[in-house]
Each structure stands twice: as C-alpha cells, then as structure tokens.
Coordinates of N, CA and C in Angstrom, one line a residue:
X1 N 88.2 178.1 142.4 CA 88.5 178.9 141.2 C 88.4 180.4 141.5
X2 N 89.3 180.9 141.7 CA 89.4 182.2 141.5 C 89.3 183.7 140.5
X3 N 89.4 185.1 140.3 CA 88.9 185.6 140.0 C 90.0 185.3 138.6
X4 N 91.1 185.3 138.6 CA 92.2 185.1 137.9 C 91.8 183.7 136.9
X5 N 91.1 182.5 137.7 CA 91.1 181.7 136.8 C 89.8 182.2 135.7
X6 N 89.2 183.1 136.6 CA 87.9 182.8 135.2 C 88.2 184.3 134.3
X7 N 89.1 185.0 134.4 CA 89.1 186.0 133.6 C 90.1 185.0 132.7
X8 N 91.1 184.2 132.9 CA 91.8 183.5 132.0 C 90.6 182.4 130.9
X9 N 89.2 182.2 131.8 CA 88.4 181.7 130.6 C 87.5 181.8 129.7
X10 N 87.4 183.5 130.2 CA 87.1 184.4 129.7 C 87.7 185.3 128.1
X11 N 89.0 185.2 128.8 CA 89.8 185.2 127.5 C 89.8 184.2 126.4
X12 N 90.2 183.1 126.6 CA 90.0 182.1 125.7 C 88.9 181.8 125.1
X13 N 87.9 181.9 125.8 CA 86.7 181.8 124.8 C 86.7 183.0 123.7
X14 N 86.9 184.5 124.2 CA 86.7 185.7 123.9 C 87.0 185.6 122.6
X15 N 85.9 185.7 121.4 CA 86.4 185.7 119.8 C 87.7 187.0 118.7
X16 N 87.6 187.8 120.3 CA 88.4 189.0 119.3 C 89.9 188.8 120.5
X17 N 90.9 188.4 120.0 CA 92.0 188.4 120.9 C 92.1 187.1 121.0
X18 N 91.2 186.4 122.1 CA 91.1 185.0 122.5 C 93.0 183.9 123.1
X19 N 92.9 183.1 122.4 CA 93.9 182.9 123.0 C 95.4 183.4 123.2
X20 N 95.6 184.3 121.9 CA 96.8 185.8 121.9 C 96.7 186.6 123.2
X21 N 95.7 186.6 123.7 CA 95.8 187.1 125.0 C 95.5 186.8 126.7
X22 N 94.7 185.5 126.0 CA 94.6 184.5 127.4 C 96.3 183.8 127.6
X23 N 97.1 183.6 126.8 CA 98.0 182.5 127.1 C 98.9 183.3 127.8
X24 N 99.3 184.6 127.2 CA 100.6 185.1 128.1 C 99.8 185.3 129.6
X25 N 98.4 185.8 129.6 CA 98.2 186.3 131.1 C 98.0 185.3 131.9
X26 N 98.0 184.0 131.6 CA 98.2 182.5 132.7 C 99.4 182.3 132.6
X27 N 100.2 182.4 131.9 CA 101.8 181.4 131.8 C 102.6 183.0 132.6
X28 N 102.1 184.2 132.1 CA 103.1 185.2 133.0 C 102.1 185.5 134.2
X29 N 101.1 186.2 134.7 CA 100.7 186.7 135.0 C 99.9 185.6 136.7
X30 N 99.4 184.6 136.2 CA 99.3 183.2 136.3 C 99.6 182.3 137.7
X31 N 100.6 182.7 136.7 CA 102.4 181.7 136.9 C 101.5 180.4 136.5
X32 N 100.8 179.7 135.6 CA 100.7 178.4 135.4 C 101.3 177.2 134.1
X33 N 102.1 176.4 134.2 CA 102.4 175.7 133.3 C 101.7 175.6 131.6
X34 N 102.9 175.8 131.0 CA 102.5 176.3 129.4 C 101.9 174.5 129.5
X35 N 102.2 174.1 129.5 CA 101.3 172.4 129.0 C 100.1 172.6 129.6
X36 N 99.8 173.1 130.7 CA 98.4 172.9 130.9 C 97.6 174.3 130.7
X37 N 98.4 175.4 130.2 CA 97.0 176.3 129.1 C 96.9 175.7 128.5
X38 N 98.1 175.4 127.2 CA 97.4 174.3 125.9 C 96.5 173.4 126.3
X39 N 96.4 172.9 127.1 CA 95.4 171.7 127.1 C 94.1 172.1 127.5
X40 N 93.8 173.2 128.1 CA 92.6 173.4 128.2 C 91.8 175.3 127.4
X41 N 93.2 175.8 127.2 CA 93.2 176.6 125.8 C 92.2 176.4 124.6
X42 N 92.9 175.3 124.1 CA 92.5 175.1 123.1 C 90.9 174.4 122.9
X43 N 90.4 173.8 124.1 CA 89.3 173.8 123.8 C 88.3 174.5 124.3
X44 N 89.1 175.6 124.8 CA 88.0 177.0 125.3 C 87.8 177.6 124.0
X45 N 88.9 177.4 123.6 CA 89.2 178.3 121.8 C 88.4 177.9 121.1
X46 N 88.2 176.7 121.3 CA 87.1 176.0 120.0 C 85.4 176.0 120.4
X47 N 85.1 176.8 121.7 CA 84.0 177.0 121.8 C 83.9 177.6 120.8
X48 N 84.1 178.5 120.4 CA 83.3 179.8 119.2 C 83.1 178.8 118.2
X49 N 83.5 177.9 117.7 CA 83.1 177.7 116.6 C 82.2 176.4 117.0
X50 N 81.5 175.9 117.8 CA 80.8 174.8 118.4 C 79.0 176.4 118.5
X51 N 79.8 177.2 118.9 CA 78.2 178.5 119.3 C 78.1 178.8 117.9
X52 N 78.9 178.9 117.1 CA 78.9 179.1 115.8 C 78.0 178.6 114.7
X53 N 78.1 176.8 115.1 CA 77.7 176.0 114.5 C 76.0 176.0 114.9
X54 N 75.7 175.8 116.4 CA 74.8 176.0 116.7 C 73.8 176.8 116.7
X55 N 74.5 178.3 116.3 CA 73.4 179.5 115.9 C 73.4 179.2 114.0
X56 N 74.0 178.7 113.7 CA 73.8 178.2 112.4 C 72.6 177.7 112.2
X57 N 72.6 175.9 113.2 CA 71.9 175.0 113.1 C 70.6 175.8 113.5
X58 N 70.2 176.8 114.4 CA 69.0 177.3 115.1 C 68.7 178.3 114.0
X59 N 69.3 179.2 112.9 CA 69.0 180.1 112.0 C 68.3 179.0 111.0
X60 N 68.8 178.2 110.7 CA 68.0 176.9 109.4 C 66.7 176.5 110.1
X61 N 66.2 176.9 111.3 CA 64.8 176.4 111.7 C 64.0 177.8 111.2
X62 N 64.5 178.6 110.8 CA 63.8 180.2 110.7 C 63.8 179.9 109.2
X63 N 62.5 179.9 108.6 CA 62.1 180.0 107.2 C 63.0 181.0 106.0
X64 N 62.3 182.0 106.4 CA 62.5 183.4 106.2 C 63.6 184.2 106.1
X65 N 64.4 183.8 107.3 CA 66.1 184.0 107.7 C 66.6 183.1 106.8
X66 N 66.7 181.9 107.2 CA 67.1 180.9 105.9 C 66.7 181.3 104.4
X67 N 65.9 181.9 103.9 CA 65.8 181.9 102.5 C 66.4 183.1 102.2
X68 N 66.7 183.9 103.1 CA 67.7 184.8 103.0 C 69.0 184.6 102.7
X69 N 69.2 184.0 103.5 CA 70.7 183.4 103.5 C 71.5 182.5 102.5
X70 N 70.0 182.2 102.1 CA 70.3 180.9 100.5 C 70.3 181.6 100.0
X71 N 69.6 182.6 99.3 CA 69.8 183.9 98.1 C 71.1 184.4 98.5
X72 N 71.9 184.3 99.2 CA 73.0 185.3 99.2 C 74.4 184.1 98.9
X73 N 74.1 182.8 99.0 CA 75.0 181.6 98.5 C 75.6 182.5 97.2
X74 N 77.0 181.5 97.4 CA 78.1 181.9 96.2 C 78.6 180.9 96.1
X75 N 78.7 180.4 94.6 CA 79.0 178.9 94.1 C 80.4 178.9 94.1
X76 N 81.2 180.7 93.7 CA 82.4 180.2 94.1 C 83.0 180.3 95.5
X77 N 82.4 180.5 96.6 CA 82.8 180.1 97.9 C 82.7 178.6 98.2
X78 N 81.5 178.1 97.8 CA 81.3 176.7 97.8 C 82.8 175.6 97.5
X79 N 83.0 176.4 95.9 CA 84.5 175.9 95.6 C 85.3 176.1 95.4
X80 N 85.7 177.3 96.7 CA 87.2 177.1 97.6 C 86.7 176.1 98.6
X81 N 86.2 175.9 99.1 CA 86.2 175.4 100.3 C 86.0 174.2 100.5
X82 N 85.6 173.6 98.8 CA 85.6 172.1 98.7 C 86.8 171.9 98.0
X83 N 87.8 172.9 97.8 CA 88.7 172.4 97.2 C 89.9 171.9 97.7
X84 N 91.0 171.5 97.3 CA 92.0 170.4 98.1 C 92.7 171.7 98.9
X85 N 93.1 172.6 98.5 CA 93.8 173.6 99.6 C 93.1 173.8 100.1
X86 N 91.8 173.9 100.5 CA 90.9 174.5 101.7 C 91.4 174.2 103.2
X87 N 92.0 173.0 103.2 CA 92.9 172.7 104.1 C 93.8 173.1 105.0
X88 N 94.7 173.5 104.2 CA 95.9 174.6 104.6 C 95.3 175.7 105.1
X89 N 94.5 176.2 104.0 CA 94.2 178.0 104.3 C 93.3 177.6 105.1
X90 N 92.3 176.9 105.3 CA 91.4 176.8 106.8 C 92.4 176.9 107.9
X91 N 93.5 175.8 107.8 CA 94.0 176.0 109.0 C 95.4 177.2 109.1
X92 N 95.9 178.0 108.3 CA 96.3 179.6 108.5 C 95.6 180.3 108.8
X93 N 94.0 180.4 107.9 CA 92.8 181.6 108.6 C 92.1 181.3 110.3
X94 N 92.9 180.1 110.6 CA 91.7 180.1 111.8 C 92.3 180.8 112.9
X95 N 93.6 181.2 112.7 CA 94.1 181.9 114.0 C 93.8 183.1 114.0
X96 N 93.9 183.5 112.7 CA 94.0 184.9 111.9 C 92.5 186.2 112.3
X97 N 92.0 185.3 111.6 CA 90.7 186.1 111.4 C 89.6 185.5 112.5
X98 N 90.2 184.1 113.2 CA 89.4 183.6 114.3 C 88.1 182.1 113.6
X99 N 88.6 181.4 114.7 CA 87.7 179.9 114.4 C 86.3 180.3 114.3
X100 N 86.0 181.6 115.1 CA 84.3 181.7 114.7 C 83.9 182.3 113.6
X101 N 84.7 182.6 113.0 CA 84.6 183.3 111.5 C 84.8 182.5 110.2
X102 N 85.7 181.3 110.5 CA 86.1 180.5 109.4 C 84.9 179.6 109.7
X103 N 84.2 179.0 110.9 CA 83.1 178.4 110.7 C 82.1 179.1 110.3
X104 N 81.9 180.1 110.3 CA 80.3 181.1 109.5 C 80.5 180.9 108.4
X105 N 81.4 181.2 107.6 CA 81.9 180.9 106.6 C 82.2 179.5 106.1
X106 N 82.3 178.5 106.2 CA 82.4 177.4 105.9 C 81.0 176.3 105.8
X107 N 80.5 177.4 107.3 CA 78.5 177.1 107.1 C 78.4 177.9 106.5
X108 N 78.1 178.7 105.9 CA 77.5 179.4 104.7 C 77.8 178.6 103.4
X109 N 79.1 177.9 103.7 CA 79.6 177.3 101.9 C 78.9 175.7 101.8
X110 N 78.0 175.7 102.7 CA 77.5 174.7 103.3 C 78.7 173.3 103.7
X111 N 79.6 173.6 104.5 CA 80.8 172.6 104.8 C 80.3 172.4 106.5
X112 N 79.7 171.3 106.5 CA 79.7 170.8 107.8 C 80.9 171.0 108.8
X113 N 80.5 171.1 110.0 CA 81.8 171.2 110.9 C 82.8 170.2 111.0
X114 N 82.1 168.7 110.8 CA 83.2 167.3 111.3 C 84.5 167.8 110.0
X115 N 84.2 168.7 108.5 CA 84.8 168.5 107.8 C 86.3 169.9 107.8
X116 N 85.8 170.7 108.9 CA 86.9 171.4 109.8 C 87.5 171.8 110.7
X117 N 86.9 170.2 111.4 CA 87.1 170.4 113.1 C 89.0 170.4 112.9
X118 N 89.6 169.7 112.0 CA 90.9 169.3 112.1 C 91.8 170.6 111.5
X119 N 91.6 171.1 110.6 CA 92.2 172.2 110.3 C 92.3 173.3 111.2
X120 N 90.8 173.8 112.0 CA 90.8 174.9 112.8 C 91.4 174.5 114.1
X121 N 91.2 173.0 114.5 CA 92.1 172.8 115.3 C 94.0 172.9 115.0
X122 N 94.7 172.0 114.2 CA 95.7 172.9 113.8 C 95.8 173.8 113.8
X123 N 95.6 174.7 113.3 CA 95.6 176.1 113.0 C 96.0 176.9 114.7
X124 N 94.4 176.3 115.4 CA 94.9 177.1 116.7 C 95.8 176.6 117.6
X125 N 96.1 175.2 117.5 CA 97.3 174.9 118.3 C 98.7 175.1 118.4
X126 N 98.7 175.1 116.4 CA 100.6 175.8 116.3 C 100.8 177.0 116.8
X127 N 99.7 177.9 116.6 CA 99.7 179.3 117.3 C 100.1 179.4 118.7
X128 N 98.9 178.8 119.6 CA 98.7 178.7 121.0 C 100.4 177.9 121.1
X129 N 100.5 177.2 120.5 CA 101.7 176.6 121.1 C 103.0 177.6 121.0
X130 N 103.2 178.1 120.0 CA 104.0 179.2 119.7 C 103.9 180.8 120.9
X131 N 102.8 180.9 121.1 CA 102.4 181.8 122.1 C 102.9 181.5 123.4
X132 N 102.6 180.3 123.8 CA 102.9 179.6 125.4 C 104.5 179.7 125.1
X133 N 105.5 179.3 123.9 CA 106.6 179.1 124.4 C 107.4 180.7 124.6
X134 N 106.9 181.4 123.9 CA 107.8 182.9 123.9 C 106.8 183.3 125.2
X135 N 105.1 182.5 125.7 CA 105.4 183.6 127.2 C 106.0 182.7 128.0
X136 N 106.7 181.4 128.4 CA 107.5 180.9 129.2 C 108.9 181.2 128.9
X137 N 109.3 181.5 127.7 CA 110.8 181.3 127.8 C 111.1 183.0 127.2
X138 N 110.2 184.0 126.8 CA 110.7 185.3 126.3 C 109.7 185.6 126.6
X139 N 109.1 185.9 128.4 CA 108.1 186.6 128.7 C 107.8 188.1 128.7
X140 N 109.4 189.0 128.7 CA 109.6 190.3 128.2 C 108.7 190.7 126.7
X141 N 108.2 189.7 125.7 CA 107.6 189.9 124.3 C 106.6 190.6 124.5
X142 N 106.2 190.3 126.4 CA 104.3 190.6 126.1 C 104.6 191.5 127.3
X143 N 105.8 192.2 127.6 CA 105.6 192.9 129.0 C 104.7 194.1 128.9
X144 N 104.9 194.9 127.8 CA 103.7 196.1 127.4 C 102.4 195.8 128.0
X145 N 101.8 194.5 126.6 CA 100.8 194.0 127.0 C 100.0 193.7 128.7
X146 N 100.8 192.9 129.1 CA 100.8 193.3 130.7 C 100.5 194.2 131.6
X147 N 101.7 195.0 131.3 CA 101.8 196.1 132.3 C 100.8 197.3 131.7
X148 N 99.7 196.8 130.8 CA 98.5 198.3 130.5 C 99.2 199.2 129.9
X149 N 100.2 198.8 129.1 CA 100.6 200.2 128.0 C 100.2 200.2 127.0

C-alpha cells in the first residue's frame, strides 16, 4: 500500500468532500478501475456514519450530556423522520450535506441506524456511481480539481 493508496482512504472516509473527491483522484490520478473505487468507496463512505452512531451510543452513557440533549428533542423532527418520505429525502440528503450528518440527525430523532443504513446507502452510491463514470469517461470535468487550481 502506497502513499497514493492511503491518501485515497483518507479521502473517502474524510466527512467534508469525501467521496466527490476521493473518486476522481483514484480513477484519474490513480489510474484504478471505476468498479473497484465503488466497491470499496462506498464503504469507506459509510464509516462516518458507523463513528457517528458510536459517539452517539458513548454520549447516552454520559448522564448529564444526555439530559442535555433530551431537552433539546423536537417532536417535529421526530415526525419527519418517521414519516413515509423520510426515505427519499434521507437518501438525497446523504450525499448533500454528508452521511455523518444525516445520522446525528436521525440519532437525535431517535431513528436507529438499521432504519437508515439503506437510504444513506443509496443516496451515496447513485452519487459515487455518477462521479466514477464522468471521472472514467469525461475526466477533463475534474481537471482543475487536479491540477491545484
């Protein structure tokens, strides 16, 4: 593993950018096959919301913190997020604003993760997929990017 591979999984984990900027710099920069960023993209991507979950689960062992955080509950966040579109818009917000964000938020509405592992996945694969094909087949999109301008 070289220095190239781990700044590429460095990116993908990375919550601000993340895979918008890991994908072109392996498939151009790389040179590695768009099937196999996706494949291991996307579950670099979905760390943030697995660290997410887990500073959640470690903040609920803190009294104090926790009764903080229940006083600040909103019943109408609760019900967006139980509601039948929460779906959709989970999985448009998770590219957007990033998987580690839509999970803080989804723990806060108290929405367990099993009940958006599938949307935030969606969400980041049409992206990442969409990303990998314009950097293999219209890699001029991201030449700026690249070249530090």
């Amino acid at each position: 593993m070289g220095p190239g591979d781990l700044i590429y999984i460095a990116l993908a984990i990375n919550p601000i950018g993340g895979l918008a900027f890991a994908i072109p710099y392996s498939v151009i920069q790389l040179h590695y096959p768009a099937w196999l960023v996706l494949l291991t993209g996307i579950p670099l991507a979905y760390v943030q919301v697995v660290a997410v979950d887990l500073g959640w689960t470690t903040l609920a062992r803190w009294p104090r913190l926790w009764s903080f955080i229940e006083r600040r509950r909103s019943e109408r966040l609760e019900r967006l997020a139980a509601s039948r579109g929460a779906f959709i818009s989970t999985a448009v917000l998770a590219p957007i604003a990033g998987p580690w964000l839509i999970m803080a938020v989804m723990r806060h509405a108290r929405v367990p993760q099993r009940r958006v592992v599938a949307p935030i996945l969606l969400g980041i694969s049409v992206t990442a997929a969409a990303t990998a094909m314009l950097s293999a087949y219209a890699p001029g999109f991201f030449h700026g990017f690249l070249a530090g301008r």
